[in-house]
Short mmCIF file of C-alpha atoms and ligand atoms in Angstrom, two decimals:
data_model
loop_
_atom_site.label_atom_id
_atom_site.label_comp_id
_atom_site.label_asym_id
_atom_site.label_seq_id
_atom_site.Cartn_x
_atom_site.Cartn_y
_atom_site.Cartn_z
CA UNK Q 287 0.07 -0.05 0.06
CA UNK Q 288 1.21 3.54 -1.14
CA UNK Q 289 1.10 6.38 0.99
CA UNK Q 290 -1.35 8.56 -0.54
CA UNK Q 291 0.59 11.84 0.37
CA UNK Q 292 4.17 12.48 1.49
CA UNK Q 293 5.61 15.94 0.65
CA UNK Q 294 9.05 15.94 1.27
CA UNK Q 295 11.22 19.07 2.01
CA UNK Q 296 9.27 21.34 -0.23
CA UNK Q 297 9.68 24.76 -1.03
CA UNK Q 298 7.99 27.35 -2.96
CA UNK Q 299 9.22 30.85 -3.92
CA UNK Q 300 7.09 33.70 -5.56
CA UNK Q 301 9.10 36.35 -7.04
CA UNK Q 302 8.09 39.75 -4.89
CA UNK Q 303 9.44 42.90 -6.49
CA UNK Q 304 13.36 42.16 -6.48
CA UNK Q 305 12.99 39.58 -3.98
CA UNK Q 306 11.57 36.63 -3.43
CA UNK Q 307 8.78 35.37 -1.04
CA UNK Q 308 9.04 31.78 0.51
CA UNK Q 309 5.34 30.66 0.57
CA UNK Q 310 6.55 27.28 1.62
CA UNK Q 311 10.00 26.50 3.19
CA UNK Q 312 11.13 23.23 3.56
CA UNK Q 313 7.81 21.60 4.27
CA UNK Q 314 7.45 17.90 5.27
CA UNK Q 315 3.97 16.24 5.38
CA UNK Q 316 2.90 12.93 5.28
CA UNK Q 317 -1.14 11.93 5.51
CA UNK Q 318 -2.00 8.13 5.28
CA UNK Q 319 -5.23 6.42 4.18
CA UNK Q 320 -8.08 7.10 6.16
CA UNK Q 321 -6.50 10.05 8.05
CA UNK Q 322 -8.32 13.33 8.27
CA UNK Q 323 -5.66 15.95 8.95
CA UNK Q 324 -6.77 20.18 9.60
CA UNK Q 325 -4.25 22.51 8.43
CA UNK Q 326 -4.47 25.74 10.64
CA UNK Q 327 -2.48 28.89 10.67
CA UNK Q 328 -3.19 32.56 10.18
CA UNK Q 329 -3.72 34.10 6.81
CA UNK Q 330 -0.67 34.49 4.53
CA UNK Q 331 0.88 31.29 5.86
CA UNK Q 332 1.00 29.37 2.86
CA UNK Q 333 -1.93 26.63 3.46
CA UNK Q 334 -3.25 27.22 0.03
CA UNK Q 335 -0.22 27.17 -1.65
CA UNK Q 336 0.32 23.84 0.06
CA UNK Q 337 -2.72 22.38 -1.26
CA UNK Q 338 -1.86 23.39 -4.30
CA UNK Q 339 1.47 21.84 -4.50
CA UNK Q 340 -0.24 18.68 -3.39
CA UNK Q 341 -3.23 19.15 -5.90
CA UNK Q 342 -0.23 19.03 -8.37
CA UNK Q 343 -1.63 22.15 -9.58
CA UNK Q 344 1.79 24.16 -8.83
CA UNK Q 345 5.31 22.72 -9.09
CA UNK Q 346 7.69 23.67 -5.82
CA UNK Q 347 10.84 25.48 -6.31
CA UNK Q 348 12.59 22.33 -4.45
CA UNK Q 349 11.72 19.50 -2.72
CA UNK Q 350 9.27 16.09 -4.00
CA UNK Q 351 5.64 15.36 -3.78
CA UNK Q 352 4.39 11.72 -4.30
CA UNK Q 353 0.85 11.08 -4.44
CA UNK Q 354 -0.05 7.50 -3.84
CA UNK Q 355 3.63 6.56 -4.40
CA UNK Q 356 4.38 8.32 -7.22
CA UNK Q 357 6.79 11.09 -7.60
CA UNK Q 358 5.20 14.00 -8.99
CA UNK Q 359 8.07 15.95 -10.10
CA UNK Q 360 9.02 12.95 -12.77
CA UNK Q 361 5.71 13.16 -14.60
CA UNK Q 362 5.04 15.22 -17.49
CA UNK Q 363 2.29 17.82 -17.52
CA UNK Q 364 -0.17 15.11 -19.30
CA UNK Q 365 0.56 12.66 -16.86
CA UNK Q 366 0.33 14.99 -13.90
CA UNK Q 367 -3.33 15.90 -15.22
CA UNK Q 368 -4.10 12.44 -15.54
CA UNK Q 369 -2.91 11.60 -11.90
CA UNK Q 370 -5.15 14.87 -10.46
CA UNK Q 371 -8.23 13.12 -12.48
CA UNK Q 372 -7.72 9.47 -11.15
CA UNK Q 373 -6.14 10.29 -7.52
CA UNK Q 374 -6.85 13.55 -6.25
CA UNK Q 375 -10.35 15.14 -5.26
CA UNK Q 376 -10.16 19.01 -4.68
CA UNK Q 377 -12.74 21.21 -2.46
CA UNK Q 378 -12.56 24.70 -2.47
CA UNK Q 379 -14.27 27.20 -0.49
CA UNK Q 380 -16.83 28.24 -3.29
CA UNK Q 381 -18.18 25.21 -5.19
CA UNK Q 382 -18.24 26.70 -8.69
CA UNK Q 383 -21.20 24.86 -9.60
CA UNK Q 384 -22.36 25.46 -13.22
CA UNK Q 385 -25.78 27.54 -12.77
CA UNK Q 386 -27.36 25.39 -15.89
CA UNK Q 387 -27.08 22.01 -14.75
CA UNK Q 388 -28.82 20.09 -12.01
CA UNK Q 389 -27.08 18.27 -8.89
CA UNK Q 390 -26.47 14.89 -11.06
CA UNK Q 391 -25.19 16.43 -14.09
CA UNK Q 392 -22.66 18.60 -12.18
CA UNK Q 393 -21.41 15.26 -11.15
CA UNK Q 394 -21.61 13.65 -14.49
CA UNK Q 395 -19.97 16.39 -16.55
CA UNK Q 396 -16.43 15.58 -16.18
CA UNK Q 397 -17.53 11.82 -16.35
CA UNK Q 398 -18.72 13.01 -20.29
CA UNK Q 399 -15.57 13.54 -21.20
CA UNK Q 400 -13.82 10.44 -19.74
CA UNK Q 401 -16.06 7.55 -20.86
CA UNK Q 402 -19.33 6.62 -22.37
CA UNK Q 403 -20.58 4.45 -20.08
CA UNK Q 404 -23.10 6.73 -19.04
CA UNK Q 405 -25.53 4.25 -17.02
CA UNK Q 406 -22.60 3.13 -14.80
CA UNK Q 407 -21.55 6.92 -14.32
CA UNK Q 408 -25.28 8.07 -13.74
CA UNK Q 409 -25.31 5.41 -10.62
CA UNK Q 410 -22.24 6.49 -9.39
CA UNK Q 411 -23.57 9.89 -9.07
CA UNK Q 412 -26.82 8.99 -7.39
CA UNK Q 413 -25.09 6.66 -4.71
CA UNK Q 414 -22.82 10.06 -4.09
CA UNK Q 415 -25.46 12.20 -3.84
CA UNK Q 416 -26.81 9.74 -1.59
CA UNK Q 417 -23.75 9.79 0.38
CA UNK Q 418 -23.44 13.52 0.59
CA UNK Q 419 -27.56 13.36 1.95
CA UNK Q 420 -28.80 14.98 -1.44
CA UNK Q 421 -30.91 12.22 -2.57
CA UNK Q 422 -33.80 14.12 -2.74
CA UNK Q 423 -32.19 17.25 -4.92
CA UNK Q 424 -30.36 15.27 -7.68
CA UNK Q 425 -32.26 17.39 -10.06
CA UNK Q 426 -32.14 20.70 -8.73
CA UNK Q 427 -29.96 23.47 -9.83
CA UNK Q 428 -27.62 25.56 -8.14
CA UNK Q 429 -30.15 28.60 -7.47
CA UNK Q 430 -32.07 25.85 -5.81
CA UNK Q 431 -29.95 24.56 -3.22
CA UNK Q 432 -28.64 26.07 -0.12
CA UNK Q 433 -25.27 27.06 0.36
CA UNK Q 434 -24.59 24.32 2.48
CA UNK Q 435 -26.36 21.79 -0.15
CA UNK Q 436 -23.98 23.28 -2.83
CA UNK Q 437 -20.88 22.44 -1.03
CA UNK Q 438 -22.50 18.74 -0.66
CA UNK Q 439 -22.71 18.79 -4.36
CA UNK Q 440 -18.97 19.73 -4.76
CA UNK Q 441 -18.06 17.37 -2.06
CA UNK Q 442 -19.75 14.51 -4.19
CA UNK Q 443 -18.47 15.77 -7.33
CA UNK Q 444 -14.43 15.76 -6.05
CA UNK Q 445 -15.60 12.10 -5.00
CA UNK Q 446 -16.70 10.90 -8.70
CA UNK Q 447 -12.97 10.13 -9.28
CA UNK Q 448 -13.11 8.06 -6.01
CA UNK Q 449 -9.80 9.82 -5.09
CA UNK Q 450 -6.86 8.56 -2.71
CA UNK Q 451 -6.08 12.11 -1.89
CA UNK Q 452 -8.75 15.02 -0.89
CA UNK Q 453 -7.93 18.31 -0.38
CA UNK Q 454 -10.26 20.72 1.11
CA UNK Q 455 -9.71 24.51 1.37
CA UNK Q 456 -11.89 26.15 4.15
CA UNK Q 457 -14.92 24.52 3.09
CA UNK Q 458 -16.88 26.31 5.65
CA UNK Q 459 -15.83 30.08 5.04
CA UNK Q 460 -18.88 31.00 3.61
CA UNK Q 461 -21.45 29.02 5.90
CA UNK Q 462 -23.32 29.41 8.93
CA UNK Q 463 -22.20 27.82 12.25
CA UNK Q 464 -24.62 24.73 11.95
CA UNK Q 465 -24.02 24.05 8.38
CA UNK Q 466 -19.99 24.30 8.86
CA UNK Q 467 -20.30 21.74 11.76
CA UNK Q 468 -22.85 19.06 9.03
CA UNK Q 469 -19.98 19.62 6.63
CA UNK Q 470 -17.05 18.81 8.51
CA UNK Q 471 -18.83 15.59 9.60
CA UNK Q 472 -19.81 14.81 6.39
CA UNK Q 473 -15.99 15.00 5.56
CA UNK Q 474 -14.98 12.98 8.68
CA UNK Q 475 -17.48 10.41 7.25
CA UNK Q 476 -16.25 10.45 3.49
CA UNK Q 477 -12.74 10.09 4.73
CA UNK Q 478 -14.09 6.66 6.78
CA UNK Q 479 -16.19 5.31 4.06
CA UNK Q 480 -13.84 5.70 1.28
CA UNK Q 481 -10.68 5.69 3.19
CA UNK Q 482 -9.11 8.97 1.90
CA UNK Q 483 -6.02 10.59 3.04
CA UNK Q 484 -8.22 14.24 3.43
CA UNK Q 485 -6.31 17.66 4.23
CA UNK Q 486 -8.98 20.10 5.15
CA UNK Q 487 -7.88 23.95 5.86
CA UNK Q 488 -10.18 25.45 8.35
CA UNK Q 489 -10.09 28.54 10.37
CA UNK Q 490 -12.83 26.84 12.88
CA UNK Q 491 -10.83 25.45 15.43
CA UNK Q 492 -14.12 24.05 17.05
CA UNK Q 493 -14.18 21.55 14.63
CA UNK Q 494 -10.54 20.22 14.98
CA UNK Q 495 -11.39 17.28 17.28
CA UNK Q 496 -13.61 15.92 14.48
CA UNK Q 497 -10.15 15.51 12.84
CA UNK Q 498 -7.34 12.93 13.59
CA UNK Q 499 -4.28 15.22 13.43
CA UNK Q 500 -3.79 18.87 13.21
CA UNK Q 501 -0.91 20.90 11.67
CA UNK Q 502 0.15 24.26 12.02
CA UNK Q 503 1.64 26.90 9.55
CA UNK Q 504 3.07 29.74 9.84
CA UNK Q 505 5.82 31.36 7.53
CA UNK Q 506 5.69 28.61 5.04
CA UNK Q 507 6.68 26.25 7.78
CA UNK Q 508 4.58 23.01 9.06
CA UNK Q 509 4.83 22.04 12.58
CA UNK Q 510 4.84 18.73 13.46
CA UNK Q 511 1.43 17.32 13.18
CA UNK Q 512 -0.44 16.63 16.26
CA UNK Q 513 -3.33 14.99 17.83
CA UNK Q 514 -6.20 17.23 18.47
CA UNK Q 515 -7.67 17.54 22.32
CA UNK Q 516 -10.34 14.90 22.56
CA UNK Q 517 -13.93 15.88 21.68
CA UNK Q 518 -16.14 17.28 24.43
CA UNK Q 519 -18.40 14.58 26.04
P1 LIG V 143 -3.01 30.99 3.27
O1 LIG V 143 -3.42 30.20 2.34
O2 LIG V 143 -2.27 30.72 4.46
O3 LIG V 143 -3.66 32.03 3.29
P2 LIG V 143 -1.27 31.49 0.67
O4 LIG V 143 -0.33 30.40 0.35
O5 LIG V 143 -2.63 31.73 -0.24
O6 LIG V 143 -1.61 31.43 2.34
O7 LIG V 143 -0.06 32.51 0.57
C1 LIG V 143 0.93 32.27 1.05
C2 LIG V 143 2.25 33.44 1.05
O8 LIG V 143 2.22 33.59 -0.65
C3 LIG V 143 1.62 34.63 1.11
O9 LIG V 143 2.36 35.80 1.30
C4 LIG V 143 0.64 35.39 -0.07
O10 LIG V 143 0.48 36.57 -0.50
C5 LIG V 143 1.75 34.67 -1.41
N1 LIG V 143 1.20 34.43 -2.44
C6 LIG V 143 0.25 33.10 -2.71
N2 LIG V 143 -0.21 33.50 -3.82
C7 LIG V 143 1.13 33.87 -4.76
C8 LIG V 143 0.94 34.03 -6.03
N3 LIG V 143 0.50 33.79 -7.23
N4 LIG V 143 2.17 34.96 -6.68
C9 LIG V 143 2.67 35.45 -5.30
N5 LIG V 143 2.68 35.29 -4.17
C10 LIG V 143 1.43 34.54 -3.55
MG1 LIG V 144 -5.76 30.38 1.86
#
């Protein structure tokens, strides 16, 4: 069994005027199968940069990224795209759903491009919408859904490729407290059910006990991950 996500001594520099800004500074991070890790830290500390590197969307300046045991730096752009499609699920704060499509169509649009086994894909999409609690809303379009429901569609869509690694950037930032809690609980359940290695960037320290490990970022550095305090009651 390969380690789903292994980030080894990764640095990322951005040009900043005449100098460079170290968005990531010698970061090491390993996330195992079925592990739910929360990534916290002040704004600008490099959390989104780390997710983008893990998602193979940005190449680090130095260091290595292994996704499901594969050294991403050794891959061509095309190979990275297919690795991302097959192994990585990405969930950002804004669900970015297409206004004209129903919930089930949001999940299928990417599949259409991949295969013509529509019946199978449709069954998979309906099953995932059921997992995220939206079986009664499969034919609704984004404007007929609440913010929390749209984020659930986003999560279901990210699971269509049965990813090894699930990368989630501030999934609750646009939601009220109650909906935020249920989204984090859903991510916990999804991590358990699909054995993903899940990384969630969050500002809601209250939800940390739902996750297995907490890593804190500051100035592009990650402190060693620790186990959060036990859940109250
Ligand atoms: P966080 O998600 O923790 O708020 P980011 O990863 O977005 O942090 O940013 C880390 C640092 O890198 C910040 O100082 C930010 O201004 C800088 N940064 C992020 N993206 C870029 C970019 N595309 N070009 C230049 N600097 C960037
Ligand atoms: Mg960010």
